[in-house]
Amino acid sequence: METAGRDALPNGKREAVIDIGSNSVRLAVFERFQRSLTPLFNEKVLCGLARGMDRENKLSAEAVAMALANLQRFTRLCQVMGVDDVELLATAAVRDASNGKQFASDVEALTGYPVRILSGEEEARYAAYGVAAGIPDADGIVGDLGGGSLELIKLNHGQLGESVTLPLGLLRMPCDSSTERQAVVDKIDAAIAQVGWLGDQLGSNFYAVGGAWRSLARVDIEQNEYPLHVIHGYTRAYRDIEDMLKVIARLGSRSLAAFGSVSKRRLETMPMAALIMSRVLAVVQPENVVFCGYGLREGSRYAKLSDEARALDPLEEMAAELARREGRFGDLGEPLIAWTAPLFDAAHKRWERLRRAACYLSDVAWREHPDYRAEQSLLRLLRQPFEGADHYDRGFLGMASYIRYGGPLGSAAIVPLFELIDQEATREATILGAALRLGYTLSGGTREVLSQSRLELDGRQVNLIFEKDAWVPGGDVVERRLAAVRKAVAARYS
């Protein structure tokens, strides 16, 4: 993955996507059009446009009225926010309903913006692009479950393959999956059986997109007391999630009410969402199920990027942007990347990209109270809405930042990290954090002073080398920081 070529990105401007979905209508405003999409505003309303369509094939008057009122509000907000480009995208419900075109015309007359009704192929492509935007090396099957349809797409390391749209939208199925259960299962299985290539990806990943499936992840996180309540990148082995899906698929409304982390309207469709996922996964047989926070809205933006811009690492792009905005004395990311490099093996690609991102993010907590910087930086990097970072990556970045700010290794604050990263990653993040702490102590966060020194790894010994005639502040604090780096590196070989 490339980390240079930022001039390949379009000029920054404020853009918005209004996703007129079969269940929800959502406005997403992006602060800048770039490789890493930074959401400025994100709001949804569950209008249920596809509810009841299987009976009359029409958008209900109640749902239409609710959608129109909120679309008028959303477009006015865009105008107030100074959004340069507003795109309205309609999906399966509007595409399939007999009065869908009339609804789109009414929206255009009310708001003054054109409505683009996506084909099933376009909807699938944007969903897959959304996954590629948030997980650049995604490899497997993407499933996007909405109110009106289910899209399935092959994804080969970020490259799109075959796709299909199936009439398995949640609002087109019985809310209670126990109602005529076998008939419902037969309907789902018959639709899935039409996709001849679905079983070709055995042992790959399945990427779950859509609010209903994200709600399943939220319940799983809650039930397992998982330490990080971030849906994007939440990964479960198929064998571990299979039983949970079967249980939820059979729950009644009274049992579902116990899930306080999910809205009432999402609870109504949760059993059917679990049943559809369970039947799809039975065919795909993936190794892991990866839940994604990105989908059609992000995918529609990603589709407009050049190949060169798509090749950029979104994690590093976002980290670099934060450094440019929040650095005290200018962006110290690149100098720190070079300064810490001698301590690490560049051949380890995953740690190398995390090291680069951590260097950019190494000054994010300078505004915090000194007593809380370590813990605050840890929490921020665990919870930051990063693209291109799974939970392991967040754990590594959080640990490195925690050590950079002098956080004690025995603190309860870092106990949750040990569910996210292994011992090796903890060790490497500790070395990086200690080196960054030394770099800031030595330089005061300035390029000029940092450039007068360098680190050297001589066998297992870490040396701090000063350039000839360099003026670099020394003293006991620098010696203690250097000793901490040496201790962290020594643990690598113990």
PDB file of N, CA, C and O in Angstrom, residues 14 145 212 226 235 257 287 338 448 457:
ATOM      1  N   ARG A  14     -16.292  20.463   0.878  1.00  0.00           N
ATOM      2  CA  ARG A  14     -17.311  19.810   1.684  1.00  0.00           C
ATOM      3  C   ARG A  14     -18.329  19.137   0.775  1.00  0.00           C
ATOM      4  O   ARG A  14     -18.893  19.768  -0.121  1.00  0.00           O
ATOM      5  N   LEU A 145     -26.901  -6.006   3.750  1.00  0.00           N
ATOM      6  CA  LEU A 145     -28.316  -6.278   3.985  1.00  0.00           C
ATOM      7  C   LEU A 145     -29.045  -4.978   4.301  1.00  0.00           C
ATOM      8  O   LEU A 145     -28.720  -4.298   5.284  1.00  0.00           O
ATOM      9  N   ALA A 212     -28.615  -3.403  10.238  1.00  0.00           N
ATOM     10  CA  ALA A 212     -29.154  -4.566  10.947  1.00  0.00           C
ATOM     11  C   ALA A 212     -28.042  -5.520  11.370  1.00  0.00           C
ATOM     12  O   ALA A 212     -28.044  -6.035  12.495  1.00  0.00           O
ATOM     13  N   TYR A 226     -16.859  -7.582  25.492  1.00  0.00           N
ATOM     14  CA  TYR A 226     -15.678  -7.237  24.705  1.00  0.00           C
ATOM     15  C   TYR A 226     -15.264  -5.809  25.049  1.00  0.00           C
ATOM     16  O   TYR A 226     -16.120  -4.930  25.227  1.00  0.00           O
ATOM     17  N   THR A 235     -14.228  -8.410  14.524  1.00  0.00           N
ATOM     18  CA  THR A 235     -14.051  -9.662  13.799  1.00  0.00           C
ATOM     19  C   THR A 235     -14.326 -10.849  14.709  1.00  0.00           C
ATOM     20  O   THR A 235     -13.832 -10.906  15.841  1.00  0.00           O
ATOM     21  N   ALA A 257     -36.037  -7.546  23.968  1.00  0.00           N
ATOM     22  CA  ALA A 257     -36.065  -6.297  24.729  1.00  0.00           C
ATOM     23  C   ALA A 257     -34.916  -6.197  25.718  1.00  0.00           C
ATOM     24  O   ALA A 257     -34.585  -5.102  26.188  1.00  0.00           O
ATOM     25  N   GLU A 287     -13.867 -18.077   7.142  1.00  0.00           N
ATOM     26  CA  GLU A 287     -13.065 -18.249   8.351  1.00  0.00           C
ATOM     27  C   GLU A 287     -13.503 -17.247   9.410  1.00  0.00           C
ATOM     28  O   GLU A 287     -13.656 -17.591  10.585  1.00  0.00           O
ATOM     29  N   ALA A 338      11.634   8.548  10.347  1.00  0.00           N
ATOM     30  CA  ALA A 338      13.041   8.284  10.029  1.00  0.00           C
ATOM     31  C   ALA A 338      13.863   8.054  11.294  1.00  0.00           C
ATOM     32  O   ALA A 338      14.747   7.181  11.315  1.00  0.00           O
ATOM     33  N   GLU A 448      14.224  20.787  14.118  1.00  0.00           N
ATOM     34  CA  GLU A 448      15.618  21.221  14.072  1.00  0.00           C
ATOM     35  C   GLU A 448      16.473  20.448  15.065  1.00  0.00           C
ATOM     36  O   GLU A 448      17.562  19.956  14.726  1.00  0.00           O
ATOM     37  N   LEU A 457      20.919   0.879  16.423  1.00  0.00           N
ATOM     38  CA  LEU A 457      20.801  -0.419  17.075  1.00  0.00           C
ATOM     39  C   LEU A 457      22.034  -1.234  16.713  1.00  0.00           C
ATOM     40  O   LEU A 457      22.177  -1.700  15.580  1.00  0.00           O
TER      41      LEU A 457
END
